[in-house]
Amino acid sequence: PIDFSLWTQATFGIEPSASPTSEPTSSPTRRPTRRPTRKPTRRPTRKPTRNPTSEPTRDPTSEPTTSEPTLSPITASPTPYEPFFFGDSFTTHRDLGIEVSTGLSVRVIAEQGQRVPYADGDRSSKSYHTMTDAAGIIPLDPQNPTEGGYAYVVNSEEEDGDGGVYAIYFDKDGNVLEYKSLLTGTTDNCGGGLTPWNTWVSCEEYSEGQCWEVDPYRNAARVTKLGGKRGGRYESVAVDDTNPDEPVFFTTEDDDDGCLRRFAARGSGWGALQSDGDTSFLNILDKRNFEWTDDEDEARESAAEYYRNSEGIQYHEGKLYFMAKKDFKLIILDLEEMTYDVEITGRKFYGEGSFSAQPDQNLFGPSRKYIYFTEDGGDSPGVYARYGKDGTFFTMFQAIRGGVYDGDETVGIALSPDNTKFYAGIQKGVIFEFRREDGLPFE
């Protein structure tokens, strides 16, 4: 199996050094902190020089120097690193229909119904698909992920067999090379997730939906056992790869009683999700504790009470982070302690914008300081970031309020292997690429 550990080596235990307060001040500043400097100042120390004597000394105190004099050594500590906060102010791009956090640049990668422009001036033979949805980035050279280019693997949520999975291929610098289909003939391909062996799992969200594994190298796809025999309105997938030989997959279901599924595979690599494994379901017992049960009906009752319409899901260091859309909840399961916590999304907010509609997909940044979220509905759907355990939310970008994307949803959040390019889109329109204007990677 391909070693995918580089995606999970960042630690979440180190908390950021600063976070803006949520309480308003009488005269609020427009920025949470000054931008950090990268180099120490060159100011010499302020220690006074010794007073000269009134009489010259008869004997020199030391041998004369022959070299040029040097500046006093630098003693001041460099300014400590301070994080980049989104949403301090907006730049409005009326031609794109969005407002973008100051400090970010944006360009269009693809538009539905239009042929995808390539870096060499050519265009794709087929138009970019409609109803674009969840996406993931897969490096084309897993052994050297930042040098071999990458594929942006992305769903189409069209109905009645018109859905599927597609890919935009990039070189290592983010230039578009190719666009093609990987899976067709499926229905309502909504969310998904990446496997440790660099494939994409695409989930069908309808009553008999299944979860399909797609390989952008082989240009191959086949159904998995994640959805069980009955099928369901599946949404997103996360994996606990603590034991690489027997990874554990978690699948959410976007239904009022859609229970979280746990599938313990009995192998890894291409074919593991088509082999036998052990399936159980999340059963929340009370306001603090949960268990895994073999009784799906019991788990569905629990879902209807505690976590309706579960959506995006991520795993990190023994914890699962998933969304309960209708209740505006971020639920955090501690898989070791078998306890859980709940946050209401967007309640603690800083800067411009508002995360007021339903939370949907989520994505950890590489430093694990930020979790990024998409938004379903509202008059200005956007992409937001939650900062550390402080739980403050910021706006990365959002649709212009009441504009062409009123009532739409943001989709397709993913990061390039070097973390300098952030991809996101609006379902009935477009895929964007964002970069930090300071040239630094996203956190």
Coordinates of C-alpha atoms in Angstrom, one line a residue:
P1 CA 0.0 0.0 0.0
I2 CA 1.0 3.6 -0.6
D3 CA 2.4 5.4 2.4
F4 CA 0.0 8.3 2.9
S5 CA 1.3 9.3 6.3
L6 CA 2.7 12.7 5.2
W7 CA -0.9 14.0 5.3
T8 CA -1.3 13.2 9.0
Q9 CA 2.1 14.1 10.5
A10 CA 1.0 17.6 11.6
T11 CA 0.1 17.9 15.3
F12 CA -3.1 19.3 16.7
G13 CA -1.8 19.6 20.3
I14 CA 0.1 22.9 19.8
E15 CA -2.4 25.6 20.2
P16 CA -2.0 28.9 18.4
S17 CA -0.5 31.7 20.3
A18 CA -3.3 34.2 19.8
S19 CA -6.9 34.4 18.9
P20 CA -9.1 37.5 18.6
T21 CA -11.6 38.1 21.2
S22 CA -15.3 37.6 20.4
E23 CA -16.3 40.5 22.6
P24 CA -16.7 43.8 20.7
T25 CA -14.6 46.8 21.8
S26 CA -15.6 50.4 21.8
S27 CA -13.3 51.1 18.9
P28 CA -12.5 47.8 17.3
T29 CA -9.4 47.6 15.1
R30 CA -9.8 46.3 11.6
R31 CA -7.1 43.6 12.0
P32 CA -6.8 41.1 14.9
T33 CA -3.0 41.6 15.1
R34 CA -0.2 43.2 13.2
R35 CA 1.3 41.0 10.5
P36 CA 4.4 39.2 11.8
T37 CA 7.8 40.2 10.7
R38 CA 10.0 37.4 9.3
K39 CA 13.4 38.8 10.4
P40 CA 14.7 40.4 13.6
T41 CA 15.3 44.1 13.5
R42 CA 18.8 45.4 12.9
R43 CA 18.7 47.9 15.7
P44 CA 21.8 47.5 17.9
T45 CA 21.6 47.2 21.6
R46 CA 21.1 50.3 23.7
K47 CA 23.8 49.6 26.3
P48 CA 25.7 52.8 27.1
T49 CA 29.3 53.1 26.2
R50 CA 31.9 53.4 28.9
N51 CA 32.7 57.0 29.8
P52 CA 36.1 58.1 28.4
T53 CA 38.9 58.9 30.9
S54 CA 40.1 62.5 31.1
E55 CA 43.7 61.5 30.7
P56 CA 45.1 59.3 28.0
T57 CA 46.5 56.0 29.3
R58 CA 50.2 55.4 28.9
D59 CA 49.9 51.8 27.8
P60 CA 47.5 50.5 25.4
T61 CA 44.9 48.1 26.9
S62 CA 45.1 45.7 23.9
E63 CA 46.6 45.2 20.6
P64 CA 45.1 47.4 17.9
T65 CA 42.6 45.8 15.5
T66 CA 43.2 45.7 11.8
S67 CA 39.7 44.6 10.7
E68 CA 36.8 46.8 10.0
P69 CA 34.5 47.6 13.0
T70 CA 31.3 45.5 13.2
L71 CA 27.9 46.4 14.4
S72 CA 26.8 45.4 17.9
P73 CA 25.3 41.9 18.0
I74 CA 21.6 41.7 17.6
T75 CA 20.0 41.0 21.0
A76 CA 16.3 41.8 20.4
S77 CA 14.1 38.7 19.9
P78 CA 12.4 38.4 16.6
T79 CA 8.7 39.2 16.5
P80 CA 6.8 35.9 17.3
Y81 CA 4.9 34.3 14.5
E82 CA 1.2 35.3 14.4
P83 CA -1.3 33.4 12.4
F84 CA -3.1 34.6 9.3
F85 CA -6.8 35.4 10.1
F86 CA -9.4 35.2 7.5
G87 CA -12.3 37.6 7.2
D88 CA -10.8 40.8 8.6
S89 CA -12.1 42.6 5.5
F90 CA -13.4 41.6 2.1
T91 CA -12.4 42.3 -1.5
T92 CA -15.5 42.2 -3.7
H93 CA -15.2 40.4 -7.1
R94 CA -18.5 41.3 -8.7
D95 CA -17.6 39.5 -12.0
L96 CA -17.3 36.3 -10.0
G97 CA -20.2 36.9 -7.6
I98 CA -18.1 36.5 -4.5
E99 CA -16.5 38.4 -1.7
V100 CA -13.0 37.2 -0.7
S101 CA -11.0 37.7 2.5
T102 CA -8.4 40.4 2.0
G103 CA -5.0 38.7 1.7
L104 CA -6.2 36.0 -0.7
S105 CA -6.1 35.9 -4.5
V106 CA -8.6 34.0 -6.6
R107 CA -8.9 32.6 -10.1
V108 CA -11.5 30.5 -11.9
I109 CA -10.5 26.9 -12.7
A110 CA -13.7 25.6 -14.3
E111 CA -17.2 26.6 -15.0
Q112 CA -20.1 24.3 -15.5
G113 CA -21.2 23.9 -19.1
Q114 CA -17.9 25.3 -20.4
R115 CA -14.8 23.5 -21.7
V116 CA -12.0 23.5 -19.1
P117 CA -9.1 25.8 -20.2
Y118 CA -5.7 24.2 -20.2
A119 CA -2.3 25.8 -19.5
D120 CA -1.2 25.3 -23.1
G121 CA -4.1 27.4 -24.4
D122 CA -6.2 24.4 -25.5
R123 CA -9.5 23.3 -23.9
S124 CA -11.0 20.0 -22.7
S125 CA -13.0 18.0 -25.3
K126 CA -16.0 17.9 -22.9
S127 CA -17.6 20.6 -20.9
Y128 CA -17.1 20.7 -17.1
H129 CA -19.9 18.7 -15.5
T130 CA -23.0 20.2 -13.8
M131 CA -23.9 20.0 -10.1
T132 CA -20.3 19.8 -8.9
D133 CA -19.9 18.7 -5.3
A134 CA -17.3 17.2 -2.9
A135 CA -13.7 16.8 -4.0
G136 CA -10.3 15.5 -2.9
I137 CA -6.7 16.0 -4.0
I138 CA -4.7 12.9 -5.0
P139 CA -0.9 13.3 -5.7
L140 CA 0.2 11.7 -9.0
D141 CA 3.5 10.6 -7.5
P142 CA 2.7 9.5 -3.9
Q143 CA 6.3 9.0 -3.1
N144 CA 7.1 12.6 -3.9
P145 CA 3.7 14.3 -3.7
T146 CA 4.8 17.9 -4.2
E147 CA 6.8 17.3 -7.4
G148 CA 4.6 14.9 -9.5
G149 CA 1.4 16.9 -10.1
Y150 CA -2.0 16.0 -8.7
A151 CA -5.6 15.3 -9.6
Y152 CA -8.6 17.2 -8.2
V153 CA -11.2 14.4 -8.1
V154 CA -14.7 15.8 -7.9
N155 CA -18.3 14.5 -7.8
S156 CA -21.3 15.4 -9.8
E157 CA -24.6 15.3 -7.9
E158 CA -26.9 14.9 -10.9
E159 CA -29.9 12.7 -10.5
D160 CA -31.3 9.6 -12.3
G161 CA -28.0 8.0 -13.4
D162 CA -26.5 11.3 -14.7
G163 CA -24.1 11.7 -11.7
G164 CA -20.5 10.5 -11.5
V165 CA -16.9 11.4 -10.7
Y166 CA -14.5 13.5 -12.8
A167 CA -10.9 14.8 -12.4
I168 CA -8.9 17.9 -13.3
Y169 CA -5.2 17.1 -13.6
F170 CA -2.6 19.6 -12.6
D171 CA 1.2 19.8 -12.8
K172 CA 3.1 20.5 -9.6
D173 CA 2.8 24.3 -10.1
G174 CA -1.0 24.2 -10.4
N175 CA -1.3 24.5 -14.2
V176 CA -4.3 22.6 -15.6
L177 CA -3.3 19.8 -17.9
E178 CA -6.4 17.6 -18.5
Y179 CA -10.1 17.1 -17.5
K180 CA -11.8 13.7 -17.9
S181 CA -14.5 11.4 -16.4
L182 CA -13.7 8.6 -14.0
L183 CA -17.1 7.2 -13.1
T184 CA -20.5 7.7 -14.9
G185 CA -24.0 6.3 -14.6
T186 CA -24.4 6.8 -10.9
T187 CA -26.8 9.0 -9.0
D188 CA -26.5 12.0 -6.7
N189 CA -22.8 11.7 -6.0
C190 CA -22.6 14.1 -3.1
G191 CA -19.8 13.7 -0.6
G192 CA -16.9 11.3 -0.2
G193 CA -13.4 10.9 1.2
L194 CA -9.8 9.8 0.5
T195 CA -8.3 6.4 1.3
P196 CA -4.8 5.9 2.7
W197 CA -3.8 4.3 -0.7
N198 CA -4.7 7.4 -2.7
T199 CA -8.2 6.6 -4.1
W200 CA -11.4 8.6 -3.8
V201 CA -14.6 7.2 -2.3
S202 CA -17.7 8.8 -3.8
C203 CA -21.0 8.5 -2.0
E204 CA -24.4 8.4 -3.7
E205 CA -27.1 10.3 -1.7
Y206 CA -30.4 8.6 -2.5
S207 CA -32.5 5.9 -0.9
E208 CA -30.5 3.0 -2.5
G209 CA -27.2 4.8 -2.8
Q210 CA -23.8 3.1 -2.5
C211 CA -20.2 4.2 -2.0
W212 CA -17.9 3.9 -5.0
E213 CA -14.1 3.7 -5.0
V214 CA -12.4 5.6 -7.8
D215 CA -8.7 5.4 -8.8
P216 CA -7.4 8.3 -10.9
Y217 CA -4.3 6.3 -11.8
R218 CA -6.0 3.2 -13.2
N219 CA -9.0 5.3 -14.4
A220 CA -11.0 2.6 -12.7
A221 CA -14.0 2.5 -10.3
R222 CA -16.0 -0.1 -8.4
V223 CA -18.6 -0.3 -5.7
T224 CA -17.5 -0.9 -2.1
K225 CA -19.0 -2.6 1.0
L226 CA -19.2 0.6 3.0
G227 CA -22.9 1.2 2.1
G228 CA -24.1 -2.4 3.0
K229 CA -26.6 -4.4 1.1
R230 CA -29.5 -2.1 1.7
G231 CA -27.9 1.2 0.6
G232 CA -28.8 4.6 1.7
R233 CA -28.4 8.4 1.4
Y234 CA -24.6 8.4 2.0
E235 CA -22.6 11.5 2.3
S236 CA -18.9 11.5 3.4
V237 CA -16.1 9.1 4.5
A238 CA -13.2 9.3 6.9
V239 CA -10.6 6.7 7.8
D240 CA -8.7 5.8 10.9
D241 CA -5.4 4.5 9.6
T242 CA -3.7 3.9 12.9
N243 CA -3.3 0.2 11.9
P244 CA -2.4 0.5 8.2
D245 CA -3.2 -3.2 7.7
E246 CA -6.7 -3.0 9.0
P247 CA -8.0 0.6 8.5
V248 CA -11.4 1.6 9.9
F249 CA -13.8 3.6 7.7
F250 CA -16.6 5.9 8.9
T251 CA -19.5 6.8 6.6
T252 CA -22.2 9.5 7.3
E253 CA -25.7 9.4 6.0
D254 CA -27.7 12.5 5.1
D255 CA -31.1 11.5 6.4
D256 CA -33.2 12.3 9.5
D257 CA -32.3 8.9 11.0
G258 CA -29.1 8.3 9.0
C259 CA -26.7 6.6 11.4
L260 CA -22.9 6.8 11.3
R261 CA -21.5 3.6 10.0
R262 CA -18.2 2.0 11.1
F263 CA -16.5 -0.5 8.7
A264 CA -13.3 -2.3 10.0
A265 CA -11.6 -3.6 6.9
R266 CA -9.6 -6.8 6.9
G267 CA -6.9 -5.6 4.6
S268 CA -5.6 -2.5 2.9
G269 CA -5.1 -1.2 -0.6
W270 CA -7.1 -1.5 -3.8
G271 CA -9.6 -4.3 -3.1
A272 CA -9.8 -3.9 0.7
L273 CA -13.2 -2.1 0.5
Q274 CA -14.6 -4.8 -1.7
S275 CA -13.7 -7.5 0.8
D276 CA -15.3 -8.6 4.0
G277 CA -15.1 -6.5 7.1
D278 CA -17.0 -5.8 10.3
T279 CA -19.8 -3.2 10.3
S280 CA -21.2 -1.4 13.4
F281 CA -23.2 1.8 14.0
L282 CA -23.0 4.8 16.3
N283 CA -25.3 4.7 19.2
I284 CA -25.2 7.8 21.4
L285 CA -26.3 6.9 24.9
D286 CA -26.7 10.2 26.6
K287 CA -25.3 13.7 26.6
R288 CA -21.7 12.5 27.1
N289 CA -21.2 8.8 26.1
F290 CA -21.6 6.6 23.0
E291 CA -21.0 3.1 21.9
W292 CA -20.8 1.1 18.6
T293 CA -23.7 -1.3 18.1
D294 CA -24.6 -4.1 15.7
D295 CA -28.2 -3.0 15.9
E296 CA -28.8 -0.6 13.0
D297 CA -32.4 0.2 14.0
E298 CA -31.2 1.2 17.5
A299 CA -28.5 3.4 15.9
R300 CA -31.1 5.0 13.7
E301 CA -33.2 6.0 16.7
S302 CA -30.1 7.5 18.2
A303 CA -29.3 9.5 15.0
A304 CA -32.8 10.9 14.9
E305 CA -32.4 12.2 18.4
Y306 CA -28.8 13.3 18.5
Y307 CA -27.3 13.8 15.0
R308 CA -29.8 14.2 12.2
N309 CA -28.5 14.5 8.6
S310 CA -24.9 13.9 9.2
E311 CA -22.5 15.3 6.5
G312 CA -18.8 16.0 6.3
I313 CA -16.5 13.9 8.5
Q314 CA -12.8 14.0 9.3
Y315 CA -10.5 11.8 11.5
H316 CA -7.5 13.1 13.5
E317 CA -5.5 11.6 16.4
G318 CA -8.2 9.4 17.9
K319 CA -11.1 11.8 17.3
L320 CA -13.9 12.0 14.7
Y321 CA -15.2 15.4 13.7
F322 CA -18.6 15.3 11.8
M323 CA -21.4 17.6 11.0
A324 CA -25.1 17.2 11.9
K325 CA -26.5 19.6 9.3
K326 CA -30.1 20.2 10.4
D327 CA -29.0 21.0 14.0
F328 CA -26.0 23.1 13.0
K329 CA -23.7 20.9 15.1
L330 CA -20.1 19.9 15.0
I331 CA -19.9 16.6 16.9
I332 CA -16.5 15.4 18.1
L333 CA -16.2 11.7 19.1
D334 CA -13.3 10.7 21.3
L335 CA -12.8 7.1 20.0
E336 CA -10.6 6.2 22.9
E337 CA -12.6 7.5 25.8
M338 CA -15.9 6.8 24.1
T339 CA -17.2 10.2 24.9
Y340 CA -18.2 13.2 22.7
D341 CA -18.6 17.0 22.6
V342 CA -20.9 19.2 20.6
E343 CA -20.4 22.7 19.2
I344 CA -22.9 24.9 17.4
T345 CA -21.2 26.1 14.2
G346 CA -20.6 29.8 13.7
R347 CA -21.7 30.8 17.1
K348 CA -18.4 32.5 17.9
F349 CA -17.5 34.6 14.9
Y350 CA -14.9 37.1 14.0
G351 CA -14.8 39.7 11.2
E352 CA -16.9 40.0 8.1
G353 CA -19.6 37.6 7.0
S354 CA -21.7 35.1 8.9
F355 CA -21.8 31.3 9.0
S356 CA -25.6 31.1 9.5
A357 CA -26.9 28.4 7.1
Q358 CA -26.4 24.7 7.4
P359 CA -22.8 23.3 7.8
D360 CA -21.9 20.7 5.2
Q361 CA -18.4 19.4 4.2
N362 CA -15.3 19.8 6.4
L363 CA -11.6 19.6 5.9
F364 CA -8.6 19.8 8.2
G365 CA -5.8 22.1 7.2
P366 CA -2.2 20.6 7.4
S367 CA -1.3 22.2 10.7
R368 CA -4.6 21.1 12.2
K369 CA -5.1 24.7 13.5
Y370 CA -7.9 25.2 11.1
I371 CA -10.9 23.2 10.1
Y372 CA -12.6 24.4 6.9
F373 CA -16.3 24.2 6.3
T374 CA -18.7 24.6 3.4
E375 CA -22.2 26.0 3.7
D376 CA -25.5 24.7 2.3
G377 CA -28.1 27.4 1.6
G378 CA -28.6 31.0 2.8
D379 CA -28.4 34.1 0.8
S380 CA -24.5 34.2 0.8
P381 CA -23.1 30.7 1.1
G382 CA -19.4 30.6 1.8
V383 CA -16.4 28.7 3.1
Y384 CA -15.4 29.3 6.7
A385 CA -12.5 28.3 8.9
R386 CA -12.6 27.3 12.6
Y387 CA -9.5 28.3 14.5
G388 CA -8.1 25.8 17.0
K389 CA -9.8 24.7 20.2
D390 CA -10.8 28.3 20.7
G391 CA -13.6 27.6 18.2
T392 CA -13.7 31.0 16.6
F393 CA -15.0 31.0 13.0
F394 CA -13.8 33.3 10.1
T395 CA -14.9 33.8 6.6
M396 CA -12.6 32.7 3.8
F397 CA -15.0 33.7 1.0
Q398 CA -18.7 34.0 0.5
A399 CA -21.2 34.7 -2.3
I400 CA -22.4 38.3 -2.6
R401 CA -25.5 38.5 -0.5
G402 CA -28.6 38.1 -2.5
G403 CA -26.6 37.7 -5.7
V404 CA -26.5 35.0 -8.4
Y405 CA -25.6 32.3 -5.9
D406 CA -28.4 33.1 -3.4
G407 CA -29.7 29.8 -2.0
D408 CA -26.8 27.7 -3.5
E409 CA -24.1 25.8 -1.6
T410 CA -20.3 25.8 -1.5
V411 CA -18.6 22.6 -2.3
G412 CA -15.3 20.9 -3.3
I413 CA -12.9 22.1 -0.6
A414 CA -9.4 20.6 -1.1
L415 CA -5.7 21.6 -0.7
S416 CA -2.9 21.0 -3.2
P417 CA -0.1 18.7 -1.9
D418 CA 2.1 21.7 -1.1
N419 CA -0.8 23.4 0.7
T420 CA -0.4 26.7 -1.2
K421 CA -3.5 26.3 -3.4
F422 CA -7.0 26.0 -1.9
Y423 CA -9.8 24.8 -4.1
A424 CA -13.5 25.4 -3.5
G425 CA -16.6 25.9 -5.6
I426 CA -20.3 26.8 -5.8
Q427 CA -22.4 23.9 -6.8
K428 CA -24.3 25.5 -9.7
G429 CA -21.5 27.5 -11.1
V430 CA -17.8 27.3 -10.7
I431 CA -14.6 26.0 -9.2
F432 CA -12.1 28.5 -7.8
E433 CA -8.5 28.4 -6.8
F434 CA -7.3 30.6 -3.9
R435 CA -3.8 31.5 -2.9
R436 CA -2.4 33.5 0.0
E437 CA -0.9 36.8 -1.3
D438 CA 2.0 36.5 1.0
G439 CA 3.0 33.2 -0.7
L440 CA 2.8 31.1 2.4
P441 CA 0.8 27.8 2.6
F442 CA -2.6 27.5 4.1
E443 CA -2.6 26.1 7.7

